[in-house]
mmCIF file of C-alpha atoms and ligand atoms in Angstrom:
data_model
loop_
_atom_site.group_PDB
_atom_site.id
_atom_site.type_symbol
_atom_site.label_atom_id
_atom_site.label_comp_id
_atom_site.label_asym_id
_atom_site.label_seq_id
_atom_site.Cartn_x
_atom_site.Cartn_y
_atom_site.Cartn_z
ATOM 1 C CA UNK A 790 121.662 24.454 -68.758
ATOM 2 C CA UNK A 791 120.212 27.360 -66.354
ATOM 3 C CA UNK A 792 121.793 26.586 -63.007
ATOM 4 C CA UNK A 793 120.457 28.243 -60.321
ATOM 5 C CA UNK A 794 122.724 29.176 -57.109
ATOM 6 C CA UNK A 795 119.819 28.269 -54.662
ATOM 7 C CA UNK A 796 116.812 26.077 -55.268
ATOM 8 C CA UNK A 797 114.548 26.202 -52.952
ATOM 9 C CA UNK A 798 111.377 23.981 -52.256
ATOM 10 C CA UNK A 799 108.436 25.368 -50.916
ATOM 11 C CA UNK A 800 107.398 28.779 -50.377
ATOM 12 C CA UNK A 801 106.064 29.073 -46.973
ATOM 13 C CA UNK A 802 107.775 31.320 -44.225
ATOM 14 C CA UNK A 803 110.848 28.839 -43.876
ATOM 15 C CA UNK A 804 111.322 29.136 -47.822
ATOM 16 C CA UNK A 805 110.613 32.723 -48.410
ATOM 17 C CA UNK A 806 112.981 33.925 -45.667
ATOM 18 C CA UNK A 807 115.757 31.779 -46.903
ATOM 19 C CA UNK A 808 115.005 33.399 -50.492
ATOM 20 C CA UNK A 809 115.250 36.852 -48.753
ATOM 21 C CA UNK A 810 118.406 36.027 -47.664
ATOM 22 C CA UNK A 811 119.857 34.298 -50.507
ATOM 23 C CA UNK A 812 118.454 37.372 -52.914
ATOM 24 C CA UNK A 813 120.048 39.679 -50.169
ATOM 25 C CA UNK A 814 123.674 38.055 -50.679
ATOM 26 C CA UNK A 815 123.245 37.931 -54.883
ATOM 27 C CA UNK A 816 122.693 34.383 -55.052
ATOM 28 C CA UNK A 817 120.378 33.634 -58.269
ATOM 29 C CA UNK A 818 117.638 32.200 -56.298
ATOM 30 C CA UNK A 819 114.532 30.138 -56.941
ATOM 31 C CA UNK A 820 111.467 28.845 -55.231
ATOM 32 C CA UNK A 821 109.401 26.876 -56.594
ATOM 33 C CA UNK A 822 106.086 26.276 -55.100
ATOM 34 C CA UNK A 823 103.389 23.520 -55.381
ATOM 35 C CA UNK A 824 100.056 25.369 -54.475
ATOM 36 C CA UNK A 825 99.832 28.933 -53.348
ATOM 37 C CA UNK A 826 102.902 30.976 -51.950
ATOM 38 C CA UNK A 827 102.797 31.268 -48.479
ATOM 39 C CA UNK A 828 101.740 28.227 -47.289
ATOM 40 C CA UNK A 829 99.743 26.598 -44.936
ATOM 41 C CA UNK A 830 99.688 30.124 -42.972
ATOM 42 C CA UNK A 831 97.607 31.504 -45.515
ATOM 43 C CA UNK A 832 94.536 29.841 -44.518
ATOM 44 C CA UNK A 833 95.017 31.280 -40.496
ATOM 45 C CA UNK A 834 92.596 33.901 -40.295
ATOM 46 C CA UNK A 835 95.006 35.640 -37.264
ATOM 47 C CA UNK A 836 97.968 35.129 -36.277
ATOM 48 C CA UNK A 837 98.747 36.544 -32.904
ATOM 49 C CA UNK A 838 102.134 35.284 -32.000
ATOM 50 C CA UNK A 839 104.276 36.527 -34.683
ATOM 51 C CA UNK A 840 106.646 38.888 -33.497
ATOM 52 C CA UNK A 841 106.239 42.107 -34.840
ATOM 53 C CA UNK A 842 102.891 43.143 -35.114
ATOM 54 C CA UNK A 843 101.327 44.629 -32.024
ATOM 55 C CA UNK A 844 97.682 43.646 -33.007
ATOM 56 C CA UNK A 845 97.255 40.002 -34.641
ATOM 57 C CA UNK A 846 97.596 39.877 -38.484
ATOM 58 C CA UNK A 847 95.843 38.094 -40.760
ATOM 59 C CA UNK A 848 97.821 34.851 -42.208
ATOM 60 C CA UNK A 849 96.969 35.708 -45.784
ATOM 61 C CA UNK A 850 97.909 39.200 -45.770
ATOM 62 C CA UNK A 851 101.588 38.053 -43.611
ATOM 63 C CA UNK A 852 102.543 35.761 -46.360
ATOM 64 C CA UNK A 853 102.164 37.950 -49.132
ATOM 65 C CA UNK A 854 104.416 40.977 -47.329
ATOM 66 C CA UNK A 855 106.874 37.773 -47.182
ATOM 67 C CA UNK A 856 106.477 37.145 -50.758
ATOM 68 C CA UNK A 857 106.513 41.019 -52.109
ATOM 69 C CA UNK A 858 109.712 41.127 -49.936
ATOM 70 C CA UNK A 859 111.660 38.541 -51.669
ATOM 71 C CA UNK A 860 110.577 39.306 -54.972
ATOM 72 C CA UNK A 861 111.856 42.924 -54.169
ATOM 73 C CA UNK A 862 115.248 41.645 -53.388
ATOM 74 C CA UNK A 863 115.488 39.697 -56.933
ATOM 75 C CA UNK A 864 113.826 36.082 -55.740
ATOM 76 C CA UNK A 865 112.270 34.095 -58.172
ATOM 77 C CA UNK A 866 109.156 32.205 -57.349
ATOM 78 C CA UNK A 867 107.139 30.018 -60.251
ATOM 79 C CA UNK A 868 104.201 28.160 -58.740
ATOM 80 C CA UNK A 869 102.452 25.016 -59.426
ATOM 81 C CA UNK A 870 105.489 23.130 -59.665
ATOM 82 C CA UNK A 871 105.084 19.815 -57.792
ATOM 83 C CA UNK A 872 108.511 18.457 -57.223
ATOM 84 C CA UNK A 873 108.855 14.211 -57.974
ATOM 85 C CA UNK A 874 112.129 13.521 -57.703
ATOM 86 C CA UNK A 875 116.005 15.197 -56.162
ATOM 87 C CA UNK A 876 118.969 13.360 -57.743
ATOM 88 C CA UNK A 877 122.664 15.200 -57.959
ATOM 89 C CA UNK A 878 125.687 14.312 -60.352
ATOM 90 C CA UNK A 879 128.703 16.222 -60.316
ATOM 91 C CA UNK A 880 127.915 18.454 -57.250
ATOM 92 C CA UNK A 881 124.899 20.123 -59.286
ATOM 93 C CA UNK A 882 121.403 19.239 -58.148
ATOM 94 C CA UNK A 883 118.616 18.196 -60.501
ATOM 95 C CA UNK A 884 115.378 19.028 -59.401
ATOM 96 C CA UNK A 885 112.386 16.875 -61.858
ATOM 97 C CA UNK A 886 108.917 18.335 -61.521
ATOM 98 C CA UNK A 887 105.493 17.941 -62.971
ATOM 99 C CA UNK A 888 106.374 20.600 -65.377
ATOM 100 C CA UNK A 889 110.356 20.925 -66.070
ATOM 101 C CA UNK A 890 113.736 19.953 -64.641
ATOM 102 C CA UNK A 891 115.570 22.553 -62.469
ATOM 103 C CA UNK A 892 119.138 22.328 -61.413
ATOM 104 C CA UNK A 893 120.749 24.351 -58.904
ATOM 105 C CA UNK A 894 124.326 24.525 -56.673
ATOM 106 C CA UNK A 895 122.537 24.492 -53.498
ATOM 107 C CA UNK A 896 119.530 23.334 -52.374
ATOM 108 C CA UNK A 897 116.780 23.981 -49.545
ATOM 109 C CA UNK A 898 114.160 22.207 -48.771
ATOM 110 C CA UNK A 899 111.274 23.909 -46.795
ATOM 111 C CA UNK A 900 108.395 21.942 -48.132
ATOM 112 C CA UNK A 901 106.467 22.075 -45.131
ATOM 113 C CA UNK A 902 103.546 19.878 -44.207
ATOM 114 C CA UNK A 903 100.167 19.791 -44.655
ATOM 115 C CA UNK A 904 97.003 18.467 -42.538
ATOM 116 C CA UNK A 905 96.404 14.892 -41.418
ATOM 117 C CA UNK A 906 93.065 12.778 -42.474
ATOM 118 C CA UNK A 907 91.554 11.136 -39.945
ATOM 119 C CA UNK A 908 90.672 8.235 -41.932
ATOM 120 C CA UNK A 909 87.499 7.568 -40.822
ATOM 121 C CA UNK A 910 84.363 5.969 -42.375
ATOM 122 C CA UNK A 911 82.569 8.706 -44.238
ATOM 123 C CA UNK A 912 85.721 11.365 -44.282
ATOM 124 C CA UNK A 913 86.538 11.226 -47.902
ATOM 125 C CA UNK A 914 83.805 10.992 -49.198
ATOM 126 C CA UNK A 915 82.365 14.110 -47.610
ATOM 127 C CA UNK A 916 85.483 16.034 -48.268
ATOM 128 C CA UNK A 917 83.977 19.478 -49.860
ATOM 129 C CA UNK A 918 80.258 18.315 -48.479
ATOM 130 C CA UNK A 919 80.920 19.355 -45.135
ATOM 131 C CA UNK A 920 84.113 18.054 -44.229
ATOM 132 C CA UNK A 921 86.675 20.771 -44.113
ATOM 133 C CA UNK A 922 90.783 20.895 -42.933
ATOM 134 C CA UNK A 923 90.570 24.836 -43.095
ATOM 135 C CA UNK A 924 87.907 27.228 -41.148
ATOM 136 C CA UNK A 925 89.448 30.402 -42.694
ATOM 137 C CA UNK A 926 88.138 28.593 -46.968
ATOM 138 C CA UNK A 927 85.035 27.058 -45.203
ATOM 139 C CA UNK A 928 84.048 28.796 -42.168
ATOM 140 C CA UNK A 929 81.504 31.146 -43.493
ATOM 141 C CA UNK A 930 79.554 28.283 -45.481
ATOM 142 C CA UNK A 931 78.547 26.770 -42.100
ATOM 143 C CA UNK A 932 76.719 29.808 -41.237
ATOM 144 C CA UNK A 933 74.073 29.735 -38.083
ATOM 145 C CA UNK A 934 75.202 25.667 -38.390
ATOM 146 C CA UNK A 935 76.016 23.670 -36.151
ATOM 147 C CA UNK A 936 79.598 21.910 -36.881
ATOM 148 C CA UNK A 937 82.402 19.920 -34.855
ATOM 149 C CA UNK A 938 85.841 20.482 -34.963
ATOM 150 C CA UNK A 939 88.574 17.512 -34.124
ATOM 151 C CA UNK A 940 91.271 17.874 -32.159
ATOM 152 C CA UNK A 941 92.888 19.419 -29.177
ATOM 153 C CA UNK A 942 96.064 21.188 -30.024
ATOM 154 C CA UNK A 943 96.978 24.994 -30.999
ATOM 155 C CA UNK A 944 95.343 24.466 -34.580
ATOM 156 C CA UNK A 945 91.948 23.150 -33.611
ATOM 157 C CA UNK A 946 91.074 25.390 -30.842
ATOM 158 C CA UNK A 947 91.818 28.672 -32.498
ATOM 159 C CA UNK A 948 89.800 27.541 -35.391
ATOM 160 C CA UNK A 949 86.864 26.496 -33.166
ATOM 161 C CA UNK A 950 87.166 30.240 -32.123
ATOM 162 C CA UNK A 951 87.043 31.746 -35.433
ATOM 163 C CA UNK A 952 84.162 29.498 -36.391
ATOM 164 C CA UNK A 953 82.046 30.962 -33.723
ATOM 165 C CA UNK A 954 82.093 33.619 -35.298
ATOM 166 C CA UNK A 955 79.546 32.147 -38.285
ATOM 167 C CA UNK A 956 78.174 29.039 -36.811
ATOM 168 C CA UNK A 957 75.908 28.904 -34.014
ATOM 169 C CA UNK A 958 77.569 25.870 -32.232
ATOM 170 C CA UNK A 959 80.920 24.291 -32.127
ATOM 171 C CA UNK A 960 81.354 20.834 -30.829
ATOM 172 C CA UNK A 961 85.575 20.243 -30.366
ATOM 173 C CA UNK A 962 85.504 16.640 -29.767
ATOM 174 C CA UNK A 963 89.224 15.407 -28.376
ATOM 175 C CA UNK A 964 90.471 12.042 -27.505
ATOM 176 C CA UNK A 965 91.789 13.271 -24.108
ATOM 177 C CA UNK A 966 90.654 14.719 -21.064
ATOM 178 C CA UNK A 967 93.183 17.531 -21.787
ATOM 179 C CA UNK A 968 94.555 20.045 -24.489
ATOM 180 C CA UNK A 969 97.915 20.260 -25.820
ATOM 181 C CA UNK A 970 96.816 23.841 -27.154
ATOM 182 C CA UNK A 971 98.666 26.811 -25.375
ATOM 183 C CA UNK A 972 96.877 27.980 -22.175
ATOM 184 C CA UNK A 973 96.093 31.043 -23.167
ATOM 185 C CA UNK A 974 93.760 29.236 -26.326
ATOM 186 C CA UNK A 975 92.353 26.801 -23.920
ATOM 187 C CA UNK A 976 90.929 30.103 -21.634
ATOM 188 C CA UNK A 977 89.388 31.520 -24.830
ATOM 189 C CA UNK A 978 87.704 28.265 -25.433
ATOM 190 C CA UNK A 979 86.313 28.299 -22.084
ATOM 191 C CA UNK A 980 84.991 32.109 -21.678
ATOM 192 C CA UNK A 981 83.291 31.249 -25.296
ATOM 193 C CA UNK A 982 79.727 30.157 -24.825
ATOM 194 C CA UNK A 983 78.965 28.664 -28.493
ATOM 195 C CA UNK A 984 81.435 26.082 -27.633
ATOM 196 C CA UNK A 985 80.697 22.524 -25.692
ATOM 197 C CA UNK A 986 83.501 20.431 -25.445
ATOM 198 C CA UNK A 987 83.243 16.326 -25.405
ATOM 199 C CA UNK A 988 86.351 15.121 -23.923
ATOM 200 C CA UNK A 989 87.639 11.358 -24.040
ATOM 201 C CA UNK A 990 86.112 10.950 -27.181
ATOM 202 C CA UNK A 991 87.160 9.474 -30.845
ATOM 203 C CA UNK A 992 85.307 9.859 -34.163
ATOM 204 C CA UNK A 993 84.028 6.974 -35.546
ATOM 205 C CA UNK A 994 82.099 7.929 -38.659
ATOM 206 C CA UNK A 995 80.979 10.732 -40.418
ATOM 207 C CA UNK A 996 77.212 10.221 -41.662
ATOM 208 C CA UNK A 997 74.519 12.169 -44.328
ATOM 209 C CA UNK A 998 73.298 12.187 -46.966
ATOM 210 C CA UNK A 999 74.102 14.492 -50.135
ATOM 211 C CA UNK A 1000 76.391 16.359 -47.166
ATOM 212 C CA UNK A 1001 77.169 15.785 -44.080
ATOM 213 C CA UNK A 1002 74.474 15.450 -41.112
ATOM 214 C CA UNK A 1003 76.411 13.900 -38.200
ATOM 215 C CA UNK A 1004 79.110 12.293 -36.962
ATOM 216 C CA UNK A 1005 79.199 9.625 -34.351
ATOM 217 C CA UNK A 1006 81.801 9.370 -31.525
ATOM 218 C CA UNK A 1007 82.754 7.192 -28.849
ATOM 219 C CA UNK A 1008 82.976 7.870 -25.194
ATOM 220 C CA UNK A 1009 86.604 5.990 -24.320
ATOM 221 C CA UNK A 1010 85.854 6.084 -20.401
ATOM 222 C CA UNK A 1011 82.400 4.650 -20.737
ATOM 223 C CA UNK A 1012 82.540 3.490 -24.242
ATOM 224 C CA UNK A 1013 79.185 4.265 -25.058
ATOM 225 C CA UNK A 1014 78.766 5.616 -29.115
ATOM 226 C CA UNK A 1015 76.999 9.473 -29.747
ATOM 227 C CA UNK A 1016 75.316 10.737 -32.700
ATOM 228 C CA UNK A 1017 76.316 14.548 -32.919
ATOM 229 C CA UNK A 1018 74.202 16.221 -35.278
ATOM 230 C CA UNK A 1019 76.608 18.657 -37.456
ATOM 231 C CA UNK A 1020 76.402 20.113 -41.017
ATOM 232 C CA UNK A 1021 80.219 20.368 -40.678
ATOM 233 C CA UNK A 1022 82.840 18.794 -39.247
ATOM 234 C CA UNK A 1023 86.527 20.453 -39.625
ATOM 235 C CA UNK A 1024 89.503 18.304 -38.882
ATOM 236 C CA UNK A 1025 92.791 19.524 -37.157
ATOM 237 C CA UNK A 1026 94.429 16.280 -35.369
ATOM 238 C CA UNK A 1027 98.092 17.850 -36.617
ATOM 239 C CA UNK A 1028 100.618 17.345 -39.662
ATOM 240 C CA UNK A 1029 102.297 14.963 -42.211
ATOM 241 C CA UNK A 1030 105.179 15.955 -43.820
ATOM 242 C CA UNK A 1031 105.717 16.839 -47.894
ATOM 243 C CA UNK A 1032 108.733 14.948 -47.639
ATOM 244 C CA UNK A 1033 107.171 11.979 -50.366
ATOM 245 C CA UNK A 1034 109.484 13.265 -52.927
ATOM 246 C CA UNK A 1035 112.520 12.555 -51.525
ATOM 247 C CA UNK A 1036 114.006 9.011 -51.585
ATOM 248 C CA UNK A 1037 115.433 8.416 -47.531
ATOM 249 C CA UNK A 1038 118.549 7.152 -49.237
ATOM 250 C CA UNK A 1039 119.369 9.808 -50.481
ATOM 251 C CA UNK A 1040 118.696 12.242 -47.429
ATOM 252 C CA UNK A 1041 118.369 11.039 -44.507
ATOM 253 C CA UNK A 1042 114.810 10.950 -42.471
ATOM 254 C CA UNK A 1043 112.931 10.097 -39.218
ATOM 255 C CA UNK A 1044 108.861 9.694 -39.771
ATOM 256 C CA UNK A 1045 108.890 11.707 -43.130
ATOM 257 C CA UNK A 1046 110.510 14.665 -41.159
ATOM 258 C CA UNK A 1047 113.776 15.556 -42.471
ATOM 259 C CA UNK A 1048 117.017 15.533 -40.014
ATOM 260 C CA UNK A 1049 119.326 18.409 -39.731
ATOM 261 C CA UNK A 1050 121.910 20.105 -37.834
ATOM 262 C CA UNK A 1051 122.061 23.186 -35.940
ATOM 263 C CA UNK A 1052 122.893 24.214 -39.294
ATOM 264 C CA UNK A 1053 120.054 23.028 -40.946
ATOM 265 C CA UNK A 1054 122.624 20.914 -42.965
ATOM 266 C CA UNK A 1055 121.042 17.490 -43.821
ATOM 267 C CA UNK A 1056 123.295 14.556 -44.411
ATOM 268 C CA UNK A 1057 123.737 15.428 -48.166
ATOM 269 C CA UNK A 1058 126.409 18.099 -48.857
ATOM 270 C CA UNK A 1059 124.918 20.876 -50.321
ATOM 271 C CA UNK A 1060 121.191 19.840 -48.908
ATOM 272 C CA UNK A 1061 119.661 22.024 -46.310
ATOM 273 C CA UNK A 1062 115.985 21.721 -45.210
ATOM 274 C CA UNK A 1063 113.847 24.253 -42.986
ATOM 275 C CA UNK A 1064 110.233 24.800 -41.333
ATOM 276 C CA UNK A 1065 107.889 22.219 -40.911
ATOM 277 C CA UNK A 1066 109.021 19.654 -42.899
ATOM 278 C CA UNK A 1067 112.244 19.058 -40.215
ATOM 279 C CA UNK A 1068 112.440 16.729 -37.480
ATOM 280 C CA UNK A 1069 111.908 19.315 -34.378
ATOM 281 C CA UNK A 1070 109.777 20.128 -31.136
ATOM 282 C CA UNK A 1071 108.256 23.684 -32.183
ATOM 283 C CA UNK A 1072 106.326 24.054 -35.661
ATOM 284 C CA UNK A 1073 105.365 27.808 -35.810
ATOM 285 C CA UNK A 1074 106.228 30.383 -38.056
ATOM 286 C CA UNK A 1075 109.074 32.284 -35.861
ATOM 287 C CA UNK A 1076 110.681 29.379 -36.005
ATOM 288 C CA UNK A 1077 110.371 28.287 -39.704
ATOM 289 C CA UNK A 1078 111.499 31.890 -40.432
ATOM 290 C CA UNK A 1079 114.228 30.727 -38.434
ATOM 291 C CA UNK A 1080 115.439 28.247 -39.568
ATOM 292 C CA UNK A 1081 115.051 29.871 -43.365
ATOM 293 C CA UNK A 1082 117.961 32.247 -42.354
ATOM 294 C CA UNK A 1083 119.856 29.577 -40.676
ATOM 295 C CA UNK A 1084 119.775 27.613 -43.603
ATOM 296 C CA UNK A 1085 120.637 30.933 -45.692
ATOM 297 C CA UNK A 1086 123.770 31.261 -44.110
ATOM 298 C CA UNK A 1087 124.558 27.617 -44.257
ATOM 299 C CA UNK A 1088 124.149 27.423 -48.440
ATOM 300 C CA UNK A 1089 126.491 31.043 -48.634
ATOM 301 C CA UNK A 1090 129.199 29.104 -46.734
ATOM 302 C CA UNK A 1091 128.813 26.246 -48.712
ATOM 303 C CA UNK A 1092 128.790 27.880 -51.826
ATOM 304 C CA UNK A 1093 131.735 30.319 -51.142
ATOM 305 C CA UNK A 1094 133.580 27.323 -50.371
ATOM 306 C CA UNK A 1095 132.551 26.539 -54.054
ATOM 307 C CA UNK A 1096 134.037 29.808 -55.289
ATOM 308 C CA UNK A 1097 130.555 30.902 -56.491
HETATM 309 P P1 LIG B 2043 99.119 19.132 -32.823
HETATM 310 O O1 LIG B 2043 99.617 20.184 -31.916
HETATM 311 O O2 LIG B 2043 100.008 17.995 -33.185
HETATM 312 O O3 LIG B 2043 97.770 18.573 -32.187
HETATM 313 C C1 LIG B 2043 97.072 17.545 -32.818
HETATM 314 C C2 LIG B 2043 95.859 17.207 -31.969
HETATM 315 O O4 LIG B 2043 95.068 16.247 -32.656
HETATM 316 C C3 LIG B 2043 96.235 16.623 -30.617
HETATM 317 O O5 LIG B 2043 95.392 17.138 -29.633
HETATM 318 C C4 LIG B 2043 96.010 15.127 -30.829
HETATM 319 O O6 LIG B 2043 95.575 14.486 -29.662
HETATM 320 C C5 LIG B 2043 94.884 15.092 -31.833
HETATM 321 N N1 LIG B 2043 94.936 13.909 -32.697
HETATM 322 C C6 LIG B 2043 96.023 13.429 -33.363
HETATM 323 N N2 LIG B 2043 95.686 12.356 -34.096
HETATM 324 C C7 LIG B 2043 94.366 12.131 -33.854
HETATM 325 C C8 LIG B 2043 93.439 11.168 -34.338
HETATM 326 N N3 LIG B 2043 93.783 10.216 -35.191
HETATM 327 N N4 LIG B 2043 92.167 11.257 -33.895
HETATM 328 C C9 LIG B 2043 91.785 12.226 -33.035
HETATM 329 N N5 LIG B 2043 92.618 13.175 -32.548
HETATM 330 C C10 LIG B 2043 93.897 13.125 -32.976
HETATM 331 O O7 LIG B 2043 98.640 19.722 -34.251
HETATM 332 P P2 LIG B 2043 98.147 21.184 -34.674
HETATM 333 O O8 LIG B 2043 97.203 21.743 -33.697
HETATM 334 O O9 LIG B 2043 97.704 21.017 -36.103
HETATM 335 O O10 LIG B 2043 99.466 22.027 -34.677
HETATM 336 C C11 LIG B 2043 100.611 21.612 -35.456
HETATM 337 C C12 LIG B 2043 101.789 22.468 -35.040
HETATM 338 O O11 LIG B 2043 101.567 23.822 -35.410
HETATM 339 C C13 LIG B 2043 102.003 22.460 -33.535
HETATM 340 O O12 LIG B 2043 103.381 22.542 -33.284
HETATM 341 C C14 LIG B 2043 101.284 23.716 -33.092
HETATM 342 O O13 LIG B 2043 101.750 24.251 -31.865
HETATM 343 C C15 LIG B 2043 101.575 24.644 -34.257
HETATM 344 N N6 LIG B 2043 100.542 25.670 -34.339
HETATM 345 C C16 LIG B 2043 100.745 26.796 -33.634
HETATM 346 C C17 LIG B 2043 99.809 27.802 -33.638
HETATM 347 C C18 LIG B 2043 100.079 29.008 -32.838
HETATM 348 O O14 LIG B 2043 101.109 29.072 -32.194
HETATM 349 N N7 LIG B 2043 99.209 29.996 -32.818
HETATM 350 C C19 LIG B 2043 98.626 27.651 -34.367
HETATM 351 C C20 LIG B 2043 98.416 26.466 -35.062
HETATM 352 C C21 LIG B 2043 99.378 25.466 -35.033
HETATM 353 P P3 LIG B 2043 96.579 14.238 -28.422
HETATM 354 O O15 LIG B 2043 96.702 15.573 -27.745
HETATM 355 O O16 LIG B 2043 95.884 13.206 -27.621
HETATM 356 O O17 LIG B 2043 97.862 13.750 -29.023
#
């Protein structure tokens, strides 16, 4: 049986720092990654608040200076490995996957979280025909189009921006009168003239034919109902966990999101968890990479108590 000293799930900036630090202190270290390493960063087109780089970097190219780093210290990453199932027996973790079964000493669990649906009338169906949950992939298909982009936090206003730089119009329709996007976002969306914002307002439907054509909201003040005419609409109403793997019995959880320590212990000895997937207030990357190291230094106390 290979038995790995660290497993670690996911291989986003929580999971890639932990690596680094794992590799770093000559723990045999794994991640194992369901789509594409980096994460959901990788389809940012800039990131701008990531300490450490003067002018803003694009989300792609961050990841993979993440990845070559913890490769470089002796990490090893095998992708397209969707975990199903965590169980432990006798203080070793087994780790069943679409493809084989891992087992490790320690385990980490930075499996982050991915984009919510909507669930609206007409948004499945048009998913790849117009409807979209990343600007950075789809962005420059909507060229000189008009689209709409759901949502008013941090995610859906800096992709409004970046659209306007292909499309000729971007509708942000929010539910509120107000953003929950950082000010500085919000002033951006203002100055920018290809933008119209409709406030108060919930999607009901998305409509067309072969693709998408428009999508009809509802005024929640006056309650009257809008047909906006859009060949795209992109959707960015915030994030679920990839915590569906993980029975709650066996570590503990509040609305999917995992719950730690200061630690980043969960309630299973040996069990850490980091980034998005956790039950916190602040989902960005300085703070997954955060946690990654505190969970780093959690699993090398845990197993030198081991003796490993
Ligand atoms: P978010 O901050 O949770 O915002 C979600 C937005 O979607 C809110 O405005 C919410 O409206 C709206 N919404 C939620 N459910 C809806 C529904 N069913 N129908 C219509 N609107 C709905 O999500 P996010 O923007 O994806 O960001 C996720 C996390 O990543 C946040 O912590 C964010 O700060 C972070 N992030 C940071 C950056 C950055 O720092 N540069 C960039 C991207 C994301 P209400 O406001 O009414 O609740």
């Amino acid at each position: 049986m290979n038995i790995y000293d660290v497993l670690i799930i996911g291989g986003g900036p929580a999971g890639l720092t932990a690596a680094i630090y794992t590799s770093r202190a000559k723990f045999k270290t794994l991640i194992l990654e369901k789509m594409i390493v980096g994460g959901q960063v990788t389809t940012t087109h800039e990131v701008e608040n990531y300490p450490g780089f003067a002018e803003p970097i694009n989300g792609f190219l961050l990841m993979d200076n993440f990845q070559r780093q913890a490769k470089r210290l002796g990490t090893e990453i095998i992708t397209g490995v969707e975990v199903k199932s965590i169980s432990m027996s006798q203080d070793i973790f087994e780790i069943n996957s679409n493809k084989d079964t891992f087992y490790s000493r320690a385990l980490i669990i930075a499996s982050g979280a991915r984009y919510k649906k909507l669930g609206i009338k007409g948004e499945s169906q048009y998913i790849g025909r117009g409807v979209s949950y990343c600007a950075t992939c789809d962005g420059a298909f909507f060229r000189n189009m008009e689209v709409a982009v759901i949502g008013g936090g941090n995610s859906a206003l800096e992709e409004a921006i970046f659209l306007t730089k292909f499309v000729s119009k971007v509708y942000i329709i929010h539910r509120r009168g107000e953003f929950r996007a950082d000010k500085i976002v919000q002033e951006r969306v203002s100055q920018n003239s290809k933008i119209e914002l409709l406030l108060n307002s919930v999607p009901l439907e998305i409509k067309g034919g072969n693709v998408v054509e428009k999508i009809v909201i509802q005024n929640k003040i006056s309650g009257d109902m809008r047909d906006i005419n859009v060949s795209g609409v992109f959707v960015f109403i915030g994030l679920d966990p990839n915590t569906e793997f993980i029975d709650p019995s066996f570590i503990e959880s509040k609305d999917g999101y995992l719950i730690v320590d200061s630690e980043c212990k969960t309630n299973r000895n040996g069990c850490f968890a980091a980034g998005d997937a956790v039950h916190k207030s602040l989902r960005q990357i300085a703070t997954a990479v955060g946690d990654g190291a505190v969970a780093a230094n959690s699993v090398k106390n845990y197993l030198e108590k081991l003796g490993i």
